[in-house]
Amino acid sequence: MIKKLPILGLAALLAAGCGSEKSVFGGKDMSAENTSKKSTNGLKSYKEVITSEAASDEGLFTTHFVDDKLYFEIPMEMLDKDMLLVSRIAGVPDGYGGGYVNAGSKVNEQVVRWTKRKGNIDVKVISFENMSDEESPIYKSVQANNYFPILFSSKIEAYNNDSTSVVIEVGDLFENEVRAINGLSSSLRKRYKVKKLDQSRSYIESANAYPKNVEIKHVMTYEAEEPPTRDQAGTISMMMNQSMILLPDAKMQPRIADHRVGWFTIDKYDYNSEELKADDYELIRRWKLVPKDIEAYKRGELVEPEEPIVYYLDPATPEKWRPYFKQGIEDWNVAFEEAGFKNAIIAKDPPTKEEDPEFSPEDVRYSVVRYVASTTRNAVGPSVTDPRTGEIIESDIIWYHNHLRSYRNRYMIEAGAQTEDARTLNTPESEIGEMMRMVIAHEVGHALGLPHNMKASSAYPTDSLRSAEFTQKYGLTPSIMDYARVNYVAQPEDEGVRYIRMMGPYDKYAINWGYRYIPEADSPEAEKEKLDKWILEKAGDPWYEFGNGYAGVDPQSQRESLGDDQVKTSEYGLANLKKVVPNLITWTSKDGYAYDDLEEVYRELTYMWRGYTSHVVANVGGVYETRKTSNQDGVVYENVPKQKQKEAVDFLVEEAFTKPDWLLNQEILNRIGASGAIERVQGLQTRALNNLLDEDRLNRMIANEEVNGDEAYTAVNLMKELRDGIFSELYNRNKVDAYRRNLQRSYVDIASEYLKKLNAEDNQALLKSDILPLMRGEMQTLKREINRRKSGTNHSLTQYHWEDLIARIDAALDVEA
């Protein structure tokens, strides 16, 4: 097949005087004369630069090592082509980035073009965010106002013998400080007090060329005053891997995003829009799947894709976990079948050296589930995307070894009251393997283009999570992309329930929406009617709703929450925690070892309690969000009903803002620390109270009262109920213990902090809101109540405490004096 030379590439070819003029214009062959001119212009011959000693590798670009210099031999037809440059860390020092930056971490991806400028080759970084038709008059303005930066430039050293390729030295790109492709961010540079790059200890390790990509490994060494670990002797060295992949000329047809279905997206601005503005829209990120047999696909038969999605396991993956990793990857085939594809995603063991001697996890030709030997407790699912269309080119799932520890602990804490399998730190392989499988499936979901859907879990009635029949069929949530890891709602008497999350109906729906091939649509716009129809068919069914949970406003869209009733769910969860605590010593102890595991699990249990509390807090001043478009009936935002908000506050007063005797188990506390229990509880309660009295939350409550009047749960209601509950000892004239004294001080301090902002100039919105009058009135009321009732007990510390609160209130009220 004859390759068509792009117009820009042809212009560059002619400007360089390369190739045969006879072949272009029909005149005599001028190649010899051109070669002579190049010599007189100071260029060396090819053999002078690329000597017989060169170590060469042919591919997209031919790479040549000559002594310690690296040269790229770039075919002229590759100039002005779009290439994706992906920068990854291939080797990293211990503790780098706090353990969250590891071998395999991507630090940047950008589209580049290698372009000729007189006697130089420039590498330009290309953006596709702002678009315009090249035939449109505004195209020139779009170009002028989006001028592409030059990442790197190198003078031309030579041409090959027939002038079809140009040779440049590229050592400076990989051995110098080029911020756009290195692994040292500005924040880490400050954190480790990096002084400079030491070029004497920075070098190119390897260069490998393949038909569609080039892979470069290079070592970067920095002088640093405070490196990640002390034994690094003032030095940070890391191995970087630069992958440059040729983007396809045949572009995938993009699919326009819809905010009602969750997808990772790419922003676009169309300056040719007929709208009276630049038309902003988003494209979803997805792999290119095309049916092998389109006619069979049209008939509704399951058809294999022309190119399936293939994931390899990291060679470092322990053998016993490999089956679970593979299952987690291939679980998505069930969802792809909804989109009409079979065998769309395949998991493979790492190839042996004999099978594929060039296999490397950093190579963009391979998507890999990386197994990272790290104490970090996490897993991530990033991907590499063609910004022109949203096509996912490659992805590396990262599993950190110590993530096993997270799930071991969580299973004990949240399911230990209900199932015997969870009552050990040596979780049975079948259980921990199933958890790992679902973590991998979750991360693969990200790599397929799906973001978190934190709203999914609220679709299931809370009590359904106590049903064996329901949970075994539908799991814990309609989407594995939710954070809903363990069924903490089920009670000890609920036999046969599922405790571990699984893929659900929303996942199948979202994959069908994003990956279903629509052969009759020849443009993204032509697909829209059908895509909208699929959404409207599910409208009103909470199983198919999406919410990312990041706004922090919708109580139905929260991480780690289960069920549609956060108060009831937290009551169930708390009931289980109360049964777990007395058993923790037995479940975590090991003869001959200290109580480190007990301390760790107990600490994480307190975090669970904090989470259950925050799930309830979100209802107060909360607003439900149901994503809709203008052709759908009903509103998008609705305030949480008054009664639901009151129930939430009642729960908080009773469970979160009382002394947690169930948590203060002295048998545990006396084994894990000499002191600190009071401070631990104070921190948890103060955090919850700060969350509840958040400025944005109070403003929503004030606005809701203005609109709905008596139907609203008001900020005044909230403050009165909190005061009655938190200061119950005052009204009962009882002694106040140390835990409650801390909580009461926190209440006064939070209100006082608002009043201290009275003279601030940088927060005009607060100064003009009703929050300051609300807090001032609350402090004045509380002061009167304390003065009236403070003499009700003869406990000295309680008396001092009441006097102290009055002094704090006076100091706060004195701000305006």
PDB file of C-alpha atoms in Angstrom, residues 73-229:
ATOM      1  CA  GLU A  73      16.587   8.720  12.666  1.00  0.00           C
ATOM      2  CA  ILE A  74      13.164  10.149  11.830  1.00  0.00           C
ATOM      3  CA  PRO A  75      11.461   9.241   8.530  1.00  0.00           C
ATOM      4  CA  MET A  76      10.337  12.372   6.691  1.00  0.00           C
ATOM      5  CA  GLU A  77       6.855  10.885   6.422  1.00  0.00           C
ATOM      6  CA  MET A  78       6.669  10.869  10.233  1.00  0.00           C
ATOM      7  CA  LEU A  79       7.143  14.621  10.490  1.00  0.00           C
ATOM      8  CA  ASP A  80       3.976  16.486  11.544  1.00  0.00           C
ATOM      9  CA  LYS A  81       2.322  13.232  12.635  1.00  0.00           C
ATOM     10  CA  ASP A  82       0.403  13.150  15.929  1.00  0.00           C
ATOM     11  CA  MET A  83       2.208  11.068  18.541  1.00  0.00           C
ATOM     12  CA  LEU A  84       1.310  10.482  22.166  1.00  0.00           C
ATOM     13  CA  LEU A  85       4.231  10.962  24.561  1.00  0.00           C
ATOM     14  CA  VAL A  86       3.611   9.148  27.848  1.00  0.00           C
ATOM     15  CA  SER A  87       6.003   9.713  30.746  1.00  0.00           C
ATOM     16  CA  ARG A  88       6.146   7.093  33.486  1.00  0.00           C
ATOM     17  CA  ILE A  89       8.348   6.313  36.442  1.00  0.00           C
ATOM     18  CA  ALA A  90      10.020   2.929  35.865  1.00  0.00           C
ATOM     19  CA  GLY A  91      12.173   2.851  39.015  1.00  0.00           C
ATOM     20  CA  VAL A  92      11.658   4.841  42.182  1.00  0.00           C
ATOM     21  CA  PRO A  93      13.421   5.223  45.564  1.00  0.00           C
ATOM     22  CA  ASP A  94      11.823   3.781  48.668  1.00  0.00           C
ATOM     23  CA  GLY A  95       9.201   6.040  50.228  1.00  0.00           C
ATOM     24  CA  TYR A  96       9.060   8.415  47.264  1.00  0.00           C
ATOM     25  CA  GLY A  97       5.918  10.539  47.269  1.00  0.00           C
ATOM     26  CA  GLY A  98       4.840   9.073  50.584  1.00  0.00           C
ATOM     27  CA  GLY A  99       4.479   5.642  48.996  1.00  0.00           C
ATOM     28  CA  TYR A 100       1.824   6.694  46.467  1.00  0.00           C
ATOM     29  CA  VAL A 101       4.268   7.180  43.594  1.00  0.00           C
ATOM     30  CA  ASN A 102       5.691   3.914  42.361  1.00  0.00           C
ATOM     31  CA  ALA A 103       7.208   2.098  39.398  1.00  0.00           C
ATOM     32  CA  GLY A 104       4.524   2.354  36.744  1.00  0.00           C
ATOM     33  CA  SER A 105       3.079   5.696  37.874  1.00  0.00           C
ATOM     34  CA  LYS A 106       2.217   7.944  34.952  1.00  0.00           C
ATOM     35  CA  VAL A 107       3.369  11.531  35.415  1.00  0.00           C
ATOM     36  CA  ASN A 108       2.277  13.062  32.105  1.00  0.00           C
ATOM     37  CA  GLU A 109       0.806  12.385  28.698  1.00  0.00           C
ATOM     38  CA  GLN A 110       0.806  14.837  25.824  1.00  0.00           C
ATOM     39  CA  VAL A 111       0.457  14.830  22.053  1.00  0.00           C
ATOM     40  CA  VAL A 112       3.603  15.910  20.210  1.00  0.00           C
ATOM     41  CA  ARG A 113       4.608  16.497  16.617  1.00  0.00           C
ATOM     42  CA  TRP A 114       8.162  16.386  15.281  1.00  0.00           C
ATOM     43  CA  THR A 115       8.424  19.292  12.846  1.00  0.00           C
ATOM     44  CA  LYS A 116      11.180  20.688  10.627  1.00  0.00           C
ATOM     45  CA  ARG A 117      12.269  24.306  11.023  1.00  0.00           C
ATOM     46  CA  LYS A 118      15.124  25.227   8.669  1.00  0.00           C
ATOM     47  CA  GLY A 119      18.081  23.228  10.002  1.00  0.00           C
ATOM     48  CA  ASN A 120      16.310  22.063  13.157  1.00  0.00           C
ATOM     49  CA  ILE A 121      13.771  19.504  14.283  1.00  0.00           C
ATOM     50  CA  ASP A 122      11.353  20.814  16.895  1.00  0.00           C
ATOM     51  CA  VAL A 123       9.069  18.817  19.166  1.00  0.00           C
ATOM     52  CA  LYS A 124       5.808  20.727  19.593  1.00  0.00           C
ATOM     53  CA  VAL A 125       3.145  19.961  22.197  1.00  0.00           C
ATOM     54  CA  ILE A 126      -0.245  19.871  20.504  1.00  0.00           C
ATOM     55  CA  SER A 127      -3.629  20.637  22.065  1.00  0.00           C
ATOM     56  CA  PHE A 128      -6.969  19.509  20.674  1.00  0.00           C
ATOM     57  CA  GLU A 129      -9.211  21.218  23.215  1.00  0.00           C
ATOM     58  CA  ASN A 130     -10.118  24.172  20.968  1.00  0.00           C
ATOM     59  CA  MET A 131     -11.440  23.068  17.595  1.00  0.00           C
ATOM     60  CA  SER A 132     -12.557  24.634  14.326  1.00  0.00           C
ATOM     61  CA  ASP A 133     -13.156  23.504  10.756  1.00  0.00           C
ATOM     62  CA  GLU A 134     -10.015  24.174   8.717  1.00  0.00           C
ATOM     63  CA  GLU A 135     -12.168  25.679   5.949  1.00  0.00           C
ATOM     64  CA  SER A 136     -13.736  28.161   8.346  1.00  0.00           C
ATOM     65  CA  PRO A 137     -12.462  31.792   8.546  1.00  0.00           C
ATOM     66  CA  ILE A 138     -12.220  31.504  12.352  1.00  0.00           C
ATOM     67  CA  TYR A 139      -9.719  28.633  11.990  1.00  0.00           C
ATOM     68  CA  LYS A 140      -6.866  31.137  11.620  1.00  0.00           C
ATOM     69  CA  SER A 141      -7.869  32.819  14.887  1.00  0.00           C
ATOM     70  CA  VAL A 142      -8.106  29.480  16.706  1.00  0.00           C
ATOM     71  CA  GLN A 143      -4.582  28.681  15.521  1.00  0.00           C
ATOM     72  CA  ALA A 144      -3.214  32.100  16.457  1.00  0.00           C
ATOM     73  CA  ASN A 145      -4.721  31.935  19.957  1.00  0.00           C
ATOM     74  CA  ASN A 146      -3.578  28.385  20.622  1.00  0.00           C
ATOM     75  CA  TYR A 147       0.058  28.574  19.561  1.00  0.00           C
ATOM     76  CA  PHE A 148       1.783  25.285  20.297  1.00  0.00           C
ATOM     77  CA  PRO A 149       4.806  25.362  22.640  1.00  0.00           C
ATOM     78  CA  ILE A 150       8.138  23.846  21.652  1.00  0.00           C
ATOM     79  CA  LEU A 151       9.166  21.126  24.093  1.00  0.00           C
ATOM     80  CA  PHE A 152      12.575  20.352  22.572  1.00  0.00           C
ATOM     81  CA  SER A 153      14.690  21.338  19.593  1.00  0.00           C
ATOM     82  CA  SER A 154      17.775  19.777  18.034  1.00  0.00           C
ATOM     83  CA  LYS A 155      19.784  20.671  14.967  1.00  0.00           C
ATOM     84  CA  ILE A 156      19.826  18.272  12.046  1.00  0.00           C
ATOM     85  CA  GLU A 157      23.056  16.268  12.067  1.00  0.00           C
ATOM     86  CA  ALA A 158      22.624  14.402   8.777  1.00  0.00           C
ATOM     87  CA  TYR A 159      20.205  12.862   6.286  1.00  0.00           C
ATOM     88  CA  ASN A 160      20.199   9.216   5.363  1.00  0.00           C
ATOM     89  CA  ASN A 161      21.514   8.188   1.948  1.00  0.00           C
ATOM     90  CA  ASP A 162      18.273   8.767   0.005  1.00  0.00           C
ATOM     91  CA  SER A 163      17.208  11.766   2.113  1.00  0.00           C
ATOM     92  CA  THR A 164      14.037  10.040   3.317  1.00  0.00           C
ATOM     93  CA  SER A 165      15.052  10.366   6.975  1.00  0.00           C
ATOM     94  CA  VAL A 166      16.674  13.011   9.120  1.00  0.00           C
ATOM     95  CA  VAL A 167      19.123  12.313  11.957  1.00  0.00           C
ATOM     96  CA  ILE A 168      19.202  14.327  15.188  1.00  0.00           C
ATOM     97  CA  GLU A 169      20.824  13.878  18.599  1.00  0.00           C
ATOM     98  CA  VAL A 170      18.246  13.639  21.418  1.00  0.00           C
ATOM     99  CA  GLY A 171      20.415  13.238  24.522  1.00  0.00           C
ATOM    100  CA  ASP A 172      19.501  16.692  25.836  1.00  0.00           C
ATOM    101  CA  LEU A 173      15.818  15.722  25.891  1.00  0.00           C
ATOM    102  CA  PHE A 174      16.425  12.851  28.290  1.00  0.00           C
ATOM    103  CA  GLU A 175      19.511  13.899  30.245  1.00  0.00           C
ATOM    104  CA  ASN A 176      18.580  17.506  30.998  1.00  0.00           C
ATOM    105  CA  GLU A 177      15.872  18.979  33.189  1.00  0.00           C
ATOM    106  CA  VAL A 178      12.756  18.936  30.974  1.00  0.00           C
ATOM    107  CA  ARG A 179       9.896  19.494  33.409  1.00  0.00           C
ATOM    108  CA  ALA A 180       7.163  18.217  31.076  1.00  0.00           C
ATOM    109  CA  ILE A 181       8.540  14.667  31.064  1.00  0.00           C
ATOM    110  CA  ASN A 182      10.246  14.157  34.418  1.00  0.00           C
ATOM    111  CA  GLY A 183       8.960  12.474  37.533  1.00  0.00           C
ATOM    112  CA  LEU A 184       9.747  15.210  40.030  1.00  0.00           C
ATOM    113  CA  SER A 185       6.723  17.445  40.595  1.00  0.00           C
ATOM    114  CA  SER A 186       7.015  20.975  41.994  1.00  0.00           C
ATOM    115  CA  SER A 187       5.537  19.873  45.326  1.00  0.00           C
ATOM    116  CA  LEU A 188       7.998  16.977  45.699  1.00  0.00           C
ATOM    117  CA  ARG A 189      10.841  19.239  44.654  1.00  0.00           C
ATOM    118  CA  LYS A 190       9.978  21.491  47.605  1.00  0.00           C
ATOM    119  CA  ARG A 191       9.305  18.585  49.944  1.00  0.00           C
ATOM    120  CA  TYR A 192      12.718  17.012  49.380  1.00  0.00           C
ATOM    121  CA  LYS A 193      14.532  20.349  48.997  1.00  0.00           C
ATOM    122  CA  VAL A 194      15.938  19.403  45.633  1.00  0.00           C
ATOM    123  CA  LYS A 195      18.830  21.613  44.570  1.00  0.00           C
ATOM    124  CA  LYS A 196      19.604  20.544  41.031  1.00  0.00           C
ATOM    125  CA  LEU A 197      19.898  17.727  38.520  1.00  0.00           C
ATOM    126  CA  ASP A 198      23.332  16.142  38.506  1.00  0.00           C
ATOM    127  CA  GLN A 199      24.044  15.467  34.829  1.00  0.00           C
ATOM    128  CA  SER A 200      27.141  13.430  35.621  1.00  0.00           C
ATOM    129  CA  ARG A 201      24.840  10.836  37.247  1.00  0.00           C
ATOM    130  CA  SER A 202      21.986  11.143  34.726  1.00  0.00           C
ATOM    131  CA  TYR A 203      22.054   9.063  31.592  1.00  0.00           C
ATOM    132  CA  ILE A 204      20.067   7.132  28.999  1.00  0.00           C
ATOM    133  CA  GLU A 205      19.693   3.496  29.952  1.00  0.00           C
ATOM    134  CA  SER A 206      18.073   2.064  26.826  1.00  0.00           C
ATOM    135  CA  ALA A 207      16.248   2.920  23.607  1.00  0.00           C
ATOM    136  CA  ASN A 208      13.954   0.438  21.897  1.00  0.00           C
ATOM    137  CA  ALA A 209      12.068   1.029  18.666  1.00  0.00           C
ATOM    138  CA  TYR A 210       8.927  -0.809  17.593  1.00  0.00           C
ATOM    139  CA  PRO A 211       6.683  -0.407  14.533  1.00  0.00           C
ATOM    140  CA  LYS A 212       4.314   2.052  16.211  1.00  0.00           C
ATOM    141  CA  ASN A 213       6.206   3.234  19.276  1.00  0.00           C
ATOM    142  CA  VAL A 214       9.594   4.121  20.737  1.00  0.00           C
ATOM    143  CA  GLU A 215      10.531   3.366  24.348  1.00  0.00           C
ATOM    144  CA  ILE A 216      13.311   5.248  26.154  1.00  0.00           C
ATOM    145  CA  LYS A 217      14.525   4.548  29.678  1.00  0.00           C
ATOM    146  CA  HIS A 218      16.701   7.163  31.347  1.00  0.00           C
ATOM    147  CA  VAL A 219      18.041   7.721  34.849  1.00  0.00           C
ATOM    148  CA  MET A 220      17.646  11.127  36.498  1.00  0.00           C
ATOM    149  CA  THR A 221      19.714  11.920  39.596  1.00  0.00           C
ATOM    150  CA  TYR A 222      19.038  14.950  41.780  1.00  0.00           C
ATOM    151  CA  GLU A 223      20.879  16.499  44.684  1.00  0.00           C
ATOM    152  CA  ALA A 224      18.416  16.851  47.564  1.00  0.00           C
ATOM    153  CA  GLU A 225      18.813  18.072  51.118  1.00  0.00           C
ATOM    154  CA  GLU A 226      15.976  15.920  52.461  1.00  0.00           C
ATOM    155  CA  PRO A 227      15.495  12.831  50.233  1.00  0.00           C
ATOM    156  CA  PRO A 228      12.690  10.327  51.024  1.00  0.00           C
ATOM    157  CA  THR A 229      14.923   8.233  53.293  1.00  0.00           C
TER     158      THR A 229
END
